[in-house]
Short mmCIF file of C-alpha atoms and ligand atoms in Angstrom, two decimals:
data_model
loop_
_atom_site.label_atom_id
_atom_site.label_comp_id
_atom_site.label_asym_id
_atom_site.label_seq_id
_atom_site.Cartn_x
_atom_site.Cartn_y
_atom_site.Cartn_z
CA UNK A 1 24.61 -10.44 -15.29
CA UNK A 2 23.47 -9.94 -11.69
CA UNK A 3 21.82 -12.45 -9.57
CA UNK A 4 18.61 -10.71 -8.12
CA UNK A 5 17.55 -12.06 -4.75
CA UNK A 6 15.01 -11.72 -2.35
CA UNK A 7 14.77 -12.22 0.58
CA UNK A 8 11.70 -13.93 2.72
CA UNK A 9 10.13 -11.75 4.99
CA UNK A 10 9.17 -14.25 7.77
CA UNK A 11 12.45 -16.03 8.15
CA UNK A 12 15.49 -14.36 6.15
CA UNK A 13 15.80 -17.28 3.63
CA UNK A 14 17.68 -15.47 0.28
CA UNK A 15 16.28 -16.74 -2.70
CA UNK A 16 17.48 -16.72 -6.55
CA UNK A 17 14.44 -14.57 -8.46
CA UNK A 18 12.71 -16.26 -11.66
CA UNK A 19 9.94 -15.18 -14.12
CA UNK A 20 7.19 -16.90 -12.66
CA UNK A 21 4.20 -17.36 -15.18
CA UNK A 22 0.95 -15.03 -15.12
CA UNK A 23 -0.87 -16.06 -11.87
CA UNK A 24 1.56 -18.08 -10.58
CA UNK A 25 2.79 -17.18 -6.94
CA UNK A 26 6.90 -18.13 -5.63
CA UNK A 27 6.99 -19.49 -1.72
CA UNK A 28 9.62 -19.64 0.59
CA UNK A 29 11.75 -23.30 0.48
CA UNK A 30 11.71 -22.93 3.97
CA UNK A 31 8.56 -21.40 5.56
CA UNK A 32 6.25 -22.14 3.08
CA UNK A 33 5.50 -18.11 3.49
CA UNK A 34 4.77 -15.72 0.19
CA UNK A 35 7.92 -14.11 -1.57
CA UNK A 36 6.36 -12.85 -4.97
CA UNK A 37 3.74 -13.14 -7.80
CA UNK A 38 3.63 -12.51 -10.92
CA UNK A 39 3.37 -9.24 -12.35
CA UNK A 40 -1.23 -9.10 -12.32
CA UNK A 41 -1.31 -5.25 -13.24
CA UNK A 42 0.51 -3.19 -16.13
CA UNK A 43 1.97 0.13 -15.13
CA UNK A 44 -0.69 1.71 -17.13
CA UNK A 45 -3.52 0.36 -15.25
CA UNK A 46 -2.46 1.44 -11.73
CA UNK A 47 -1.75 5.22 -13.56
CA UNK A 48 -5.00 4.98 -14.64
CA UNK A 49 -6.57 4.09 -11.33
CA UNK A 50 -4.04 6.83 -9.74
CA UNK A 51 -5.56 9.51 -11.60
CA UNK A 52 -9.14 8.40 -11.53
CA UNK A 53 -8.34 8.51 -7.82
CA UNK A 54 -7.19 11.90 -7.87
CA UNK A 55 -10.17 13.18 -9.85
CA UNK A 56 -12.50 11.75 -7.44
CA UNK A 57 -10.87 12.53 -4.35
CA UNK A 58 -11.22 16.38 -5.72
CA UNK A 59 -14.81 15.23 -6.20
CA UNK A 60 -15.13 13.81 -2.79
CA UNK A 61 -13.58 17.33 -0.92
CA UNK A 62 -15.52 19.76 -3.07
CA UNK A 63 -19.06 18.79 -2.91
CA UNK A 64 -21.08 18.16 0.68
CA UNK A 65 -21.43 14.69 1.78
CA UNK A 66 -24.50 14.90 3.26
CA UNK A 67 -27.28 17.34 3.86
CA UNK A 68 -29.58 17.26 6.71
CA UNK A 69 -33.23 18.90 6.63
CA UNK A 70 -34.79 19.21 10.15
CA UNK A 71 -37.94 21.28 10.93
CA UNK A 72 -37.59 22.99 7.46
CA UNK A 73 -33.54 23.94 7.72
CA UNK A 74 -31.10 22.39 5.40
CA UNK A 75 -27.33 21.98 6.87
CA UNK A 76 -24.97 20.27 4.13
CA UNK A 77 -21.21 20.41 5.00
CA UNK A 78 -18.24 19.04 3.02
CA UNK A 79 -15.38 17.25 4.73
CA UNK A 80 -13.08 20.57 4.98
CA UNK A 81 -15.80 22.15 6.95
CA UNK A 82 -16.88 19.11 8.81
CA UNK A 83 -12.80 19.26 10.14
CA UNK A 84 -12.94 23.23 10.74
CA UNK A 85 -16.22 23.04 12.88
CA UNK A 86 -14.54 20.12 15.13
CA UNK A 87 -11.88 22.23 15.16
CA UNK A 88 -14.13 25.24 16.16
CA UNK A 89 -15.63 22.89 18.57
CA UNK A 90 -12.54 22.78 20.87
CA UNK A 91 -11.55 19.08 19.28
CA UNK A 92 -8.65 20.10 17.66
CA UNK A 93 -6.81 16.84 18.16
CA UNK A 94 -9.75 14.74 16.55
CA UNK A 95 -10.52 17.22 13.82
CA UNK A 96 -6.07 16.84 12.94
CA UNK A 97 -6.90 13.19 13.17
CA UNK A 98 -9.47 13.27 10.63
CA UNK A 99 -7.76 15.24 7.94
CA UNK A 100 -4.62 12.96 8.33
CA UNK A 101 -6.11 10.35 7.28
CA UNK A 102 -8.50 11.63 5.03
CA UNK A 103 -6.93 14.35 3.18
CA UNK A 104 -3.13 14.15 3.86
CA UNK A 105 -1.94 10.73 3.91
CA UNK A 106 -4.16 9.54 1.28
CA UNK A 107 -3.46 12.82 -1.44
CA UNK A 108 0.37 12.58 -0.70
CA UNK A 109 0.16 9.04 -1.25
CA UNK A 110 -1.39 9.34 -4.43
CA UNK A 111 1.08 12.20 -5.51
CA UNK A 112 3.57 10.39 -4.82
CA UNK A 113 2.15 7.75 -6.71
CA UNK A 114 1.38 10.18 -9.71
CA UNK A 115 5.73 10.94 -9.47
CA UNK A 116 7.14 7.89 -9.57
CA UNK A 117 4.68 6.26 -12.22
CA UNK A 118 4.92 8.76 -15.01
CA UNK A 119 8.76 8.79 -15.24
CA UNK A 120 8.32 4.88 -14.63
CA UNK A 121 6.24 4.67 -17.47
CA UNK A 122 8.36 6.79 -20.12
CA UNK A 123 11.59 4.15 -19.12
CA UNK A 124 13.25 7.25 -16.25
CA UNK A 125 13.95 6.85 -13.10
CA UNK A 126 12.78 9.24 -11.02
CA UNK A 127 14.76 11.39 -8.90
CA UNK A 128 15.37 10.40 -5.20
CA UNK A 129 12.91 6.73 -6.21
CA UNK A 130 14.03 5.16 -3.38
CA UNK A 131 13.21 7.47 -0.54
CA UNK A 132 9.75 8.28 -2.10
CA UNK A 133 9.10 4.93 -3.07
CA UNK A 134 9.64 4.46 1.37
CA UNK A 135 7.31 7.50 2.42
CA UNK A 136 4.62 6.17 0.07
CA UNK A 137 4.62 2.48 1.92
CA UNK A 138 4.88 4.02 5.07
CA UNK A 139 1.78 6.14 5.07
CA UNK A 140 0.00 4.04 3.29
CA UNK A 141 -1.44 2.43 6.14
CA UNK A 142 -2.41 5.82 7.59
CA UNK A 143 -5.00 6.48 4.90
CA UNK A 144 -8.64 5.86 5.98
CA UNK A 145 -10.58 6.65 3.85
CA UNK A 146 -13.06 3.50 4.19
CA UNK A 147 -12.76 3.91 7.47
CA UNK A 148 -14.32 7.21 7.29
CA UNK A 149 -16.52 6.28 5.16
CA UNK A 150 -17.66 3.35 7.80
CA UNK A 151 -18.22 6.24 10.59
CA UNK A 152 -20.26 8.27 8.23
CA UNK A 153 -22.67 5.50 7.19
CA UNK A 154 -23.29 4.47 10.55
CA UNK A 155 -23.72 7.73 11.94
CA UNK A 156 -26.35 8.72 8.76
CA UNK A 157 -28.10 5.20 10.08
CA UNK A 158 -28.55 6.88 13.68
CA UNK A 159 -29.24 10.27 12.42
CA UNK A 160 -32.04 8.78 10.03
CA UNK A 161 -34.76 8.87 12.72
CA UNK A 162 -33.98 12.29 13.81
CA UNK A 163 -33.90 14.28 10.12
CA UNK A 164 -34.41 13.84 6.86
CA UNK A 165 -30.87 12.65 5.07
CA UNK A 166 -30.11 14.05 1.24
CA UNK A 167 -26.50 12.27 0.33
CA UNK A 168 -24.66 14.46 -1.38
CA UNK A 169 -22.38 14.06 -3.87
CA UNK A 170 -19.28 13.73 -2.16
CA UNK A 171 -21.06 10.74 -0.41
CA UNK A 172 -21.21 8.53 -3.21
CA UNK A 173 -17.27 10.08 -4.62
CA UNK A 174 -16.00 8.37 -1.55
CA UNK A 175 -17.29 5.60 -2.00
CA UNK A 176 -16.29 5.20 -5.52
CA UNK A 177 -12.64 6.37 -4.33
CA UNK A 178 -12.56 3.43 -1.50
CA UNK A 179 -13.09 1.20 -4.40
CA UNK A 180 -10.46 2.83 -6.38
CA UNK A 181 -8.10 2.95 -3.46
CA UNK A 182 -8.60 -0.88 -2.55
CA UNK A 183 -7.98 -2.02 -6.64
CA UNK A 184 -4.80 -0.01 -6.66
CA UNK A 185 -3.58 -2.12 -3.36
CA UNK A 186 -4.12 -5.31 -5.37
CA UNK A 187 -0.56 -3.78 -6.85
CA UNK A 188 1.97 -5.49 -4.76
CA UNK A 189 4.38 -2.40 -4.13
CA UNK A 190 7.35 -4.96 -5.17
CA UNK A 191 6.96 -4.72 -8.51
CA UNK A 192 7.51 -0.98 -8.25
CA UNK A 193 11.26 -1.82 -7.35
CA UNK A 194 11.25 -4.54 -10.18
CA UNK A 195 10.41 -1.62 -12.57
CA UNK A 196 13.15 0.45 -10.68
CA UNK A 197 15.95 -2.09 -10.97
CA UNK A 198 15.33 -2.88 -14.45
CA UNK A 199 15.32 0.72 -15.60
CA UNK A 200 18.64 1.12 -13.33
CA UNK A 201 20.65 -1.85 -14.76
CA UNK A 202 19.26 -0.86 -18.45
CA UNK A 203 21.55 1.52 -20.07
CA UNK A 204 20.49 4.76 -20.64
ZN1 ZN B 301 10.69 -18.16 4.80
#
């Protein structure tokens, strides 16, 4: 039997591990600061998000987000072509920017995602956990979609009293996938390694 620790982000403190009960959150001796919390979400639930994610991100890129009607001609453009015509434009650095951290960061994140939940889920571990498990917490952070979503509300607001504004589909897809995005952070990312070092010490 192996004593799992943890350690306490702010100040280094190791502590012993224990089931805590359903809502119930463990604090550092020491700084008072948050170690862990109970497990809130079953696997399932954040492979079910993951995928409803992934269907509406495809959603989100296929359809045009807006469409503009001005003296009787309509312009609609999806995000792919909104990024080619900066690009066109001579912004190439802004229009990279953009489908970083629009198409990317937040599709690899949920492939990832898709990998290491399935196996997960069937009791494997998948191959090379640990380094994925890294790439997907370190671009999370670099996926902004609501952030996008921000800029195109407020520029719609400005455009408003220059043309007529149809949203498109793809308008309302991402905002239904900043919703989905934001429930599947409520997952704290620790008890992906929880799942991982159970399966590990379980015998196969
Ligand atoms: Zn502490």
């Amino acid at each position: 039997m192996t004593h799992r620790l943890i350690a306490c982000e702010e100040c280094d403190v190791l502590h012993r591990r224990i089931v805590l009960n359903a809502g119930c959150v463990a604090h550092c001796t020491r700084c008072g600061a948050e170690l862990f919390r109970s497990r809130t979400f079953h696997i399932d639930t954040v492979l079910a998000l993951t995928l409803g994610s992934l269907m509406v991100f495809v959603i989100a890129n296929a359809f045009p987000i807006v469409t503009l009607e001005m003296k009787g001609a309509r312009n609609g453009s999806t995000l792919f072509g909104a990024i080619v015509t900066l690009c066109r434009e001579g912004r190439p650095i802004i229009s990279g920017l953009v489908s970083a951290t629009t198409i990317l960061f937040p599709l690899t994140e949920l492939m990832i995602r898709l990998y290491l939940f399935i196996p997960l889920r069937q009791g494997r571990l998948p191959a090379r956990f640990h380094f994925f498990a890294r790439v997907m917490q370190t671009i999370r952070p670099w996926g902004m979609i609501e952030v996008f979503l921000l800029g195109v509300l407020v520029s719609l607001v400005k455009l408003s009293s220059t043309a007529s504004i149809l949203p498109g589909v793809a308008l309302w897809a991402f905002a239904a996938l900043t919703l989905l995005l934001a429930a599947i952070l409520m997952f704290d990312p620790r008890h992906l390694w929880d799942l991982a070092e159970e399966l590990a010490g379980s015998p196969a």
